[in-house]
Amino acid sequence: MQENEDTEKEEIVQTMTRPEEDGDQSEHSQVYQTSYMAEHQRRQQLEDGATEDENELETPQENIEQTEETNMESETQKSADVYADSDQQKIVAKETYTDDIANQGVLKQFFKEDPIDWNSVDLGELHTVFRRKSGPSSKETILVYKIGNDGSSRVDKYIQKMDSDGEFRLQIDTNYEMVENLDSFDEHMRALYPPDMYEEDPVSHKQPKGPDTSENPQVVDVGQGQLSEEESREEEDTEEELTEEQIKGKELFKEAETLLKTGNTKDAKLAYEKLVEASQLNNTKAMETVSFAYLLGDHLGQDVQKALEIFQHLADIGSPKGQMGMGFLYSTGLAVNSSQAKALVYFTFAALGGDPWAQMTLGYRYWAGNAVETSCESALTYYKKVATKVAQGVTASGGSIVQRIRLLDEAENIGTGTGLLDDDLIQYYQFLADKGDVQAQVGLGQLHYQGGRGVDINHERALNYFLQAAEAGNANAMAFLGKMYSEGSSVVPQNNDTALRYYQKAADKGNPIGQSGLGLLYLYGKGVDKDYDKAFKYFTLAADQGWVDGQLQLGTMYFGGLGIRRDYKMALKYFNLASQSGHVLAFFNLAQMHATGTGILRACHTAVELFKNVAERGKWAKMFMNAHNLYREGHVNQALMKYALLAELGYEVAQSNVAYMLDKGESDMFDSSEIYSRALLQWKRAASQGYSIARLKLGDYHYYGYGTEIDYEAAASHYRLASEQQHNAQAMFNLGYMHERGLGMTQDMHLAKRFYDMAAETSSDAQVPVTLALTKLGILYSVDILKQNADFWKHLDLVYMYLGPNWDLYVMTVLAVILGFLILIRRQRLL
């Protein structure tokens, strides 16, 4: 029986890859094809047809036939007739449906009968997503792409199946169909999939309804893609029986998780030893953790080749994290030949599997137009998914502060503050706190409570400092103690009564943090009866003193009409005020309002930027500080890898840091011939996100021919953008010099002087070089006038003969010496 099944599997693969003979059409029985075979077939097609040019990306074509096992309950069955041309690229599948679907004739009538060459059809715009459970351990996802204005659309279908760990894994099952009448098709899909069986995800032209805040008024809840409690219980009940090896791997993984939570270095080392052992037992979660540990060098020696092997295996079994890892390697060209087409395929499947990194990557690519056509709506869809997860994880403390240090600024501004606290300074504050300084106690308590500025979160220390300050009667300390007891942690047990007592003491002293905390207790009815009037009163008192939490909660009350008349304009006002203080939930709620057009005109680009801001505050942002510490310790390759991963997710600071490290030639991770071209790409991405120094660097690269050919016009264009949009003094000075020399633009002494003057007005640091440049410019202008009126000055051509084409640099040097001499004489006279 097993031999027959394997033979049939081989026949399917052979039929899909061989040229079709006239009149030859194979009939296949229903065979369950593993995801490994599916991935093998997809990779083979990509290797044959996918382009590696980032600017000429083709949509890879997959046509993998997959049917469910005979012992699995299913509501639909399908059979596919596969056609392939001699190039092995034009693969088309025509589905027919059995059981209730075929009997109704619902879907078949919409599909075109003629075979379609999908290599010649653009992917189009994602229109609608339908999801439903097709069995106790299977899910269906149907993607509808709007291809043209004539109403035609493409339908793709994917299936997720539960693995031995009880988690759903995406198994590639793409079936291309052309729908002739999109509106009628949507109506029939809704009739076929009633509301209790499917989840519809409007993507592009449909505006989603306003959010419901009845359950959690603090966050605008989307509620898409979530299983009901009944479905969740059903998944738990259907967990397959595990083998001894799987049970052992699962136990090792749980032990490693427990050790990692301690935060101890020795425990972390032991934890990763257990994770490696669990990964060898094919535990999926352990393999996912170990693969990225090898990639980033976390607790295991950095080994990209080992990471590639594990990523490949994970991708073959449908792991979204494995697919994300493969996408990153193909995107950066690490351990594999760079291919943006393959990277996009892996990112797409990882995003469909729910991986937030892949969703961020695709959101950034669609927003910036990297290797794909720019699509604000697609970017909005992906960023919204990640931002929703991040917002749901925000606690009362607001989450840890993300510290993003720009290496270029740190190098050019030595001695200035980077936002990090020096160890000596922290010890000084600790000394003051131990001596009873209340302000030092409160400051250290907040620092350890929220983290940031190079200090990790430590609630035990925070509690100690707050208790000392509260005993001295400090209202801020009392309020933060109320926060800690209201939220609860491993150090402080959650206790609403204790939180109420501390909040009340702080509020009685007029403290806005305590007032806002009391408002939250009354809003949610924690430890007190729910009372919207009192909540509104305390939030107003806190907001009037400029406290961000009071502003945020007033916005949520106005938005949801909680105890007051619903007023979207007032909600927008308070969300804007809270966002000015950087509250992540304020950004999220503003994004929701802009995305749905609630209380304001719908603005897709504004919504994407706000969702992106929220998504970039996820827990993975901690890699910034890890990478910075590694860089300072001399572990350049590890730091570069982490920055490169963050850059792929769309972090502008990470992009500029990668470009800076490559520009300095500090890493041997890439071939020396690729350094400047890779740096140029990262500078370009950082510049597109508004970083003025990156725009200036683009001009320099085109001016000197780093990573590209010398192009003075392109250099002048970048300098002009940096000058006009970002008021960069260096760019203005460079434009003045190029006008003076006639490089890439018309030689014009008057425009040169104008740009030199603008540079001096913009930055005081530019005044000395501008003075020298203007002095030289004045001399040259005078010489030109004299040359026009006396033949004697023609002999000045001898200057070019003896000093060469760079004679102006020598003149500037002499002028600088003279200027320094005059300043020295002036100082001596003053003394």
PDB file of C-alpha atoms in Angstrom, residues 217-367:
ATOM      1  CA  PRO A 217     -11.773  50.909  25.483  1.00  0.00           C
ATOM      2  CA  GLN A 218      -8.061  51.515  25.816  1.00  0.00           C
ATOM      3  CA  VAL A 219      -7.248  49.918  22.458  1.00  0.00           C
ATOM      4  CA  VAL A 220      -9.156  50.100  19.199  1.00  0.00           C
ATOM      5  CA  ASP A 221      -9.798  46.385  18.674  1.00  0.00           C
ATOM      6  CA  VAL A 222      -9.802  45.001  15.146  1.00  0.00           C
ATOM      7  CA  GLY A 223     -10.865  41.457  15.977  1.00  0.00           C
ATOM      8  CA  GLN A 224      -9.879  39.927  12.626  1.00  0.00           C
ATOM      9  CA  GLY A 225      -8.361  36.506  12.180  1.00  0.00           C
ATOM     10  CA  GLN A 226      -9.195  35.336  15.711  1.00  0.00           C
ATOM     11  CA  LEU A 227     -10.603  31.920  16.579  1.00  0.00           C
ATOM     12  CA  SER A 228     -13.583  31.681  18.864  1.00  0.00           C
ATOM     13  CA  GLU A 229     -13.285  30.015  22.274  1.00  0.00           C
ATOM     14  CA  GLU A 230     -15.141  26.988  20.939  1.00  0.00           C
ATOM     15  CA  GLU A 231     -12.700  26.616  18.041  1.00  0.00           C
ATOM     16  CA  SER A 232      -9.725  27.007  20.416  1.00  0.00           C
ATOM     17  CA  ARG A 233     -11.063  24.252  22.647  1.00  0.00           C
ATOM     18  CA  GLU A 234     -11.605  22.100  19.576  1.00  0.00           C
ATOM     19  CA  GLU A 235      -7.962  22.555  18.570  1.00  0.00           C
ATOM     20  CA  GLU A 236      -6.789  21.503  22.023  1.00  0.00           C
ATOM     21  CA  ASP A 237      -8.990  18.400  21.925  1.00  0.00           C
ATOM     22  CA  THR A 238      -7.647  17.334  18.522  1.00  0.00           C
ATOM     23  CA  GLU A 239      -3.931  17.381  19.455  1.00  0.00           C
ATOM     24  CA  GLU A 240      -2.383  14.289  17.989  1.00  0.00           C
ATOM     25  CA  GLU A 241      -0.692  11.663  20.113  1.00  0.00           C
ATOM     26  CA  LEU A 242       3.036  12.393  20.408  1.00  0.00           C
ATOM     27  CA  THR A 243       5.896   9.927  20.081  1.00  0.00           C
ATOM     28  CA  GLU A 244       8.488   9.472  22.836  1.00  0.00           C
ATOM     29  CA  GLU A 245      10.974  11.554  20.854  1.00  0.00           C
ATOM     30  CA  GLN A 246       8.459  14.385  20.430  1.00  0.00           C
ATOM     31  CA  ILE A 247       7.536  14.264  24.120  1.00  0.00           C
ATOM     32  CA  LYS A 248      11.218  14.450  25.108  1.00  0.00           C
ATOM     33  CA  GLY A 249      11.785  17.382  22.750  1.00  0.00           C
ATOM     34  CA  LYS A 250       8.775  19.199  24.137  1.00  0.00           C
ATOM     35  CA  GLU A 251       9.957  18.706  27.720  1.00  0.00           C
ATOM     36  CA  LEU A 252      13.444  19.987  26.894  1.00  0.00           C
ATOM     37  CA  PHE A 253      11.960  23.047  25.224  1.00  0.00           C
ATOM     38  CA  LYS A 254       9.817  23.867  28.262  1.00  0.00           C
ATOM     39  CA  GLU A 255      12.812  23.429  30.578  1.00  0.00           C
ATOM     40  CA  ALA A 256      14.831  25.802  28.382  1.00  0.00           C
ATOM     41  CA  GLU A 257      12.004  28.357  28.457  1.00  0.00           C
ATOM     42  CA  THR A 258      11.975  28.273  32.251  1.00  0.00           C
ATOM     43  CA  LEU A 259      15.739  28.777  32.433  1.00  0.00           C
ATOM     44  CA  LEU A 260      15.675  31.700  29.996  1.00  0.00           C
ATOM     45  CA  LYS A 261      13.095  33.532  32.104  1.00  0.00           C
ATOM     46  CA  THR A 262      15.541  33.789  35.001  1.00  0.00           C
ATOM     47  CA  GLY A 263      17.763  36.185  33.061  1.00  0.00           C
ATOM     48  CA  ASN A 264      20.888  34.508  34.444  1.00  0.00           C
ATOM     49  CA  THR A 265      23.822  34.086  32.028  1.00  0.00           C
ATOM     50  CA  LYS A 266      24.668  30.570  33.254  1.00  0.00           C
ATOM     51  CA  ASP A 267      21.031  29.544  33.008  1.00  0.00           C
ATOM     52  CA  ALA A 268      20.880  30.938  29.463  1.00  0.00           C
ATOM     53  CA  LYS A 269      23.882  28.837  28.435  1.00  0.00           C
ATOM     54  CA  LEU A 270      22.282  25.700  29.860  1.00  0.00           C
ATOM     55  CA  ALA A 271      18.956  26.641  28.244  1.00  0.00           C
ATOM     56  CA  TYR A 272      20.499  26.783  24.784  1.00  0.00           C
ATOM     57  CA  GLU A 273      22.192  23.436  25.325  1.00  0.00           C
ATOM     58  CA  LYS A 274      18.748  21.993  25.990  1.00  0.00           C
ATOM     59  CA  LEU A 275      17.337  23.824  22.960  1.00  0.00           C
ATOM     60  CA  VAL A 276      20.007  22.328  20.708  1.00  0.00           C
ATOM     61  CA  GLU A 277      19.198  18.870  22.074  1.00  0.00           C
ATOM     62  CA  ALA A 278      15.465  19.466  21.573  1.00  0.00           C
ATOM     63  CA  SER A 279      16.071  20.662  18.009  1.00  0.00           C
ATOM     64  CA  GLN A 280      17.943  17.422  17.286  1.00  0.00           C
ATOM     65  CA  LEU A 281      14.751  15.651  18.376  1.00  0.00           C
ATOM     66  CA  ASN A 282      12.891  17.658  15.708  1.00  0.00           C
ATOM     67  CA  ASN A 283      11.029  19.928  18.105  1.00  0.00           C
ATOM     68  CA  THR A 284       9.830  22.717  15.818  1.00  0.00           C
ATOM     69  CA  LYS A 285       9.897  25.543  18.354  1.00  0.00           C
ATOM     70  CA  ALA A 286      13.381  24.604  19.504  1.00  0.00           C
ATOM     71  CA  MET A 287      14.624  24.507  15.914  1.00  0.00           C
ATOM     72  CA  GLU A 288      13.155  27.960  15.309  1.00  0.00           C
ATOM     73  CA  THR A 289      14.978  29.383  18.327  1.00  0.00           C
ATOM     74  CA  VAL A 290      18.260  27.619  17.557  1.00  0.00           C
ATOM     75  CA  SER A 291      18.243  28.659  13.901  1.00  0.00           C
ATOM     76  CA  PHE A 292      18.066  32.354  14.750  1.00  0.00           C
ATOM     77  CA  ALA A 293      20.621  31.849  17.536  1.00  0.00           C
ATOM     78  CA  TYR A 294      23.085  30.535  14.941  1.00  0.00           C
ATOM     79  CA  LEU A 295      22.202  33.387  12.596  1.00  0.00           C
ATOM     80  CA  LEU A 296      22.590  36.167  15.167  1.00  0.00           C
ATOM     81  CA  GLY A 297      25.226  34.555  17.364  1.00  0.00           C
ATOM     82  CA  ASP A 298      23.070  34.583  20.501  1.00  0.00           C
ATOM     83  CA  HIS A 299      24.559  32.179  23.093  1.00  0.00           C
ATOM     84  CA  LEU A 300      25.691  29.922  20.226  1.00  0.00           C
ATOM     85  CA  GLY A 301      28.609  30.609  17.928  1.00  0.00           C
ATOM     86  CA  GLN A 302      27.511  32.534  14.853  1.00  0.00           C
ATOM     87  CA  ASP A 303      27.211  30.030  11.987  1.00  0.00           C
ATOM     88  CA  VAL A 304      25.149  31.192   9.005  1.00  0.00           C
ATOM     89  CA  GLN A 305      25.546  27.868   7.196  1.00  0.00           C
ATOM     90  CA  LYS A 306      24.012  25.927  10.104  1.00  0.00           C
ATOM     91  CA  ALA A 307      21.235  28.514  10.290  1.00  0.00           C
ATOM     92  CA  LEU A 308      20.559  27.998   6.584  1.00  0.00           C
ATOM     93  CA  GLU A 309      20.249  24.224   6.986  1.00  0.00           C
ATOM     94  CA  ILE A 310      17.756  24.539   9.839  1.00  0.00           C
ATOM     95  CA  PHE A 311      15.825  27.323   8.099  1.00  0.00           C
ATOM     96  CA  GLN A 312      15.524  25.159   4.999  1.00  0.00           C
ATOM     97  CA  HIS A 313      14.191  22.215   6.991  1.00  0.00           C
ATOM     98  CA  LEU A 314      11.739  24.433   8.861  1.00  0.00           C
ATOM     99  CA  ALA A 315      10.524  25.995   5.621  1.00  0.00           C
ATOM    100  CA  ASP A 316      10.006  22.520   4.149  1.00  0.00           C
ATOM    101  CA  ILE A 317       7.664  21.583   7.008  1.00  0.00           C
ATOM    102  CA  GLY A 318       5.783  24.904   6.759  1.00  0.00           C
ATOM    103  CA  SER A 319       7.240  26.828   9.697  1.00  0.00           C
ATOM    104  CA  PRO A 320       6.633  30.591   9.285  1.00  0.00           C
ATOM    105  CA  LYS A 321       9.836  31.405  11.206  1.00  0.00           C
ATOM    106  CA  GLY A 322      11.828  29.113   8.958  1.00  0.00           C
ATOM    107  CA  GLN A 323      10.312  30.788   5.904  1.00  0.00           C
ATOM    108  CA  MET A 324      11.174  34.190   7.395  1.00  0.00           C
ATOM    109  CA  GLY A 325      14.774  33.084   7.898  1.00  0.00           C
ATOM    110  CA  MET A 326      15.044  31.833   4.313  1.00  0.00           C
ATOM    111  CA  GLY A 327      13.563  35.088   3.051  1.00  0.00           C
ATOM    112  CA  PHE A 328      16.144  37.110   4.993  1.00  0.00           C
ATOM    113  CA  LEU A 329      19.045  35.036   3.669  1.00  0.00           C
ATOM    114  CA  TYR A 330      17.861  35.328   0.069  1.00  0.00           C
ATOM    115  CA  SER A 331      17.257  39.047   0.497  1.00  0.00           C
ATOM    116  CA  THR A 332      20.741  39.754   1.868  1.00  0.00           C
ATOM    117  CA  GLY A 333      22.591  37.097  -0.135  1.00  0.00           C
ATOM    118  CA  LEU A 334      24.070  35.421   2.948  1.00  0.00           C
ATOM    119  CA  ALA A 335      25.073  31.756   2.408  1.00  0.00           C
ATOM    120  CA  VAL A 336      22.942  31.748  -0.774  1.00  0.00           C
ATOM    121  CA  ASN A 337      22.868  33.694  -4.011  1.00  0.00           C
ATOM    122  CA  SER A 338      20.789  36.826  -3.539  1.00  0.00           C
ATOM    123  CA  SER A 339      17.319  36.592  -5.084  1.00  0.00           C
ATOM    124  CA  GLN A 340      14.646  39.144  -4.271  1.00  0.00           C
ATOM    125  CA  ALA A 341      12.052  36.984  -6.038  1.00  0.00           C
ATOM    126  CA  LYS A 342      12.674  33.998  -3.777  1.00  0.00           C
ATOM    127  CA  ALA A 343      12.903  36.260  -0.745  1.00  0.00           C
ATOM    128  CA  LEU A 344       9.497  37.721  -1.541  1.00  0.00           C
ATOM    129  CA  VAL A 345       7.943  34.258  -1.860  1.00  0.00           C
ATOM    130  CA  TYR A 346       9.297  33.141   1.510  1.00  0.00           C
ATOM    131  CA  PHE A 347       8.287  36.418   3.183  1.00  0.00           C
ATOM    132  CA  THR A 348       4.769  36.093   1.772  1.00  0.00           C
ATOM    133  CA  PHE A 349       4.219  32.562   3.073  1.00  0.00           C
ATOM    134  CA  ALA A 350       5.739  33.444   6.445  1.00  0.00           C
ATOM    135  CA  ALA A 351       3.396  36.436   6.698  1.00  0.00           C
ATOM    136  CA  LEU A 352       0.404  34.257   5.831  1.00  0.00           C
ATOM    137  CA  GLY A 353       1.542  31.952   8.638  1.00  0.00           C
ATOM    138  CA  GLY A 354       1.360  34.869  11.075  1.00  0.00           C
ATOM    139  CA  ASP A 355       5.050  35.681  11.561  1.00  0.00           C
ATOM    140  CA  PRO A 356       5.239  39.354  12.661  1.00  0.00           C
ATOM    141  CA  TRP A 357       8.757  39.894  11.270  1.00  0.00           C
ATOM    142  CA  ALA A 358       7.638  38.768   7.824  1.00  0.00           C
ATOM    143  CA  GLN A 359       4.542  40.960   8.063  1.00  0.00           C
ATOM    144  CA  MET A 360       6.702  43.953   8.969  1.00  0.00           C
ATOM    145  CA  THR A 361       9.081  43.179   6.112  1.00  0.00           C
ATOM    146  CA  LEU A 362       6.274  43.023   3.564  1.00  0.00           C
ATOM    147  CA  GLY A 363       4.630  46.099   5.045  1.00  0.00           C
ATOM    148  CA  TYR A 364       7.853  48.064   4.597  1.00  0.00           C
ATOM    149  CA  ARG A 365       8.442  46.700   1.090  1.00  0.00           C
ATOM    150  CA  TYR A 366       4.976  47.648  -0.108  1.00  0.00           C
ATOM    151  CA  TRP A 367       5.257  51.040   1.586  1.00  0.00           C
TER     152      TRP A 367
END
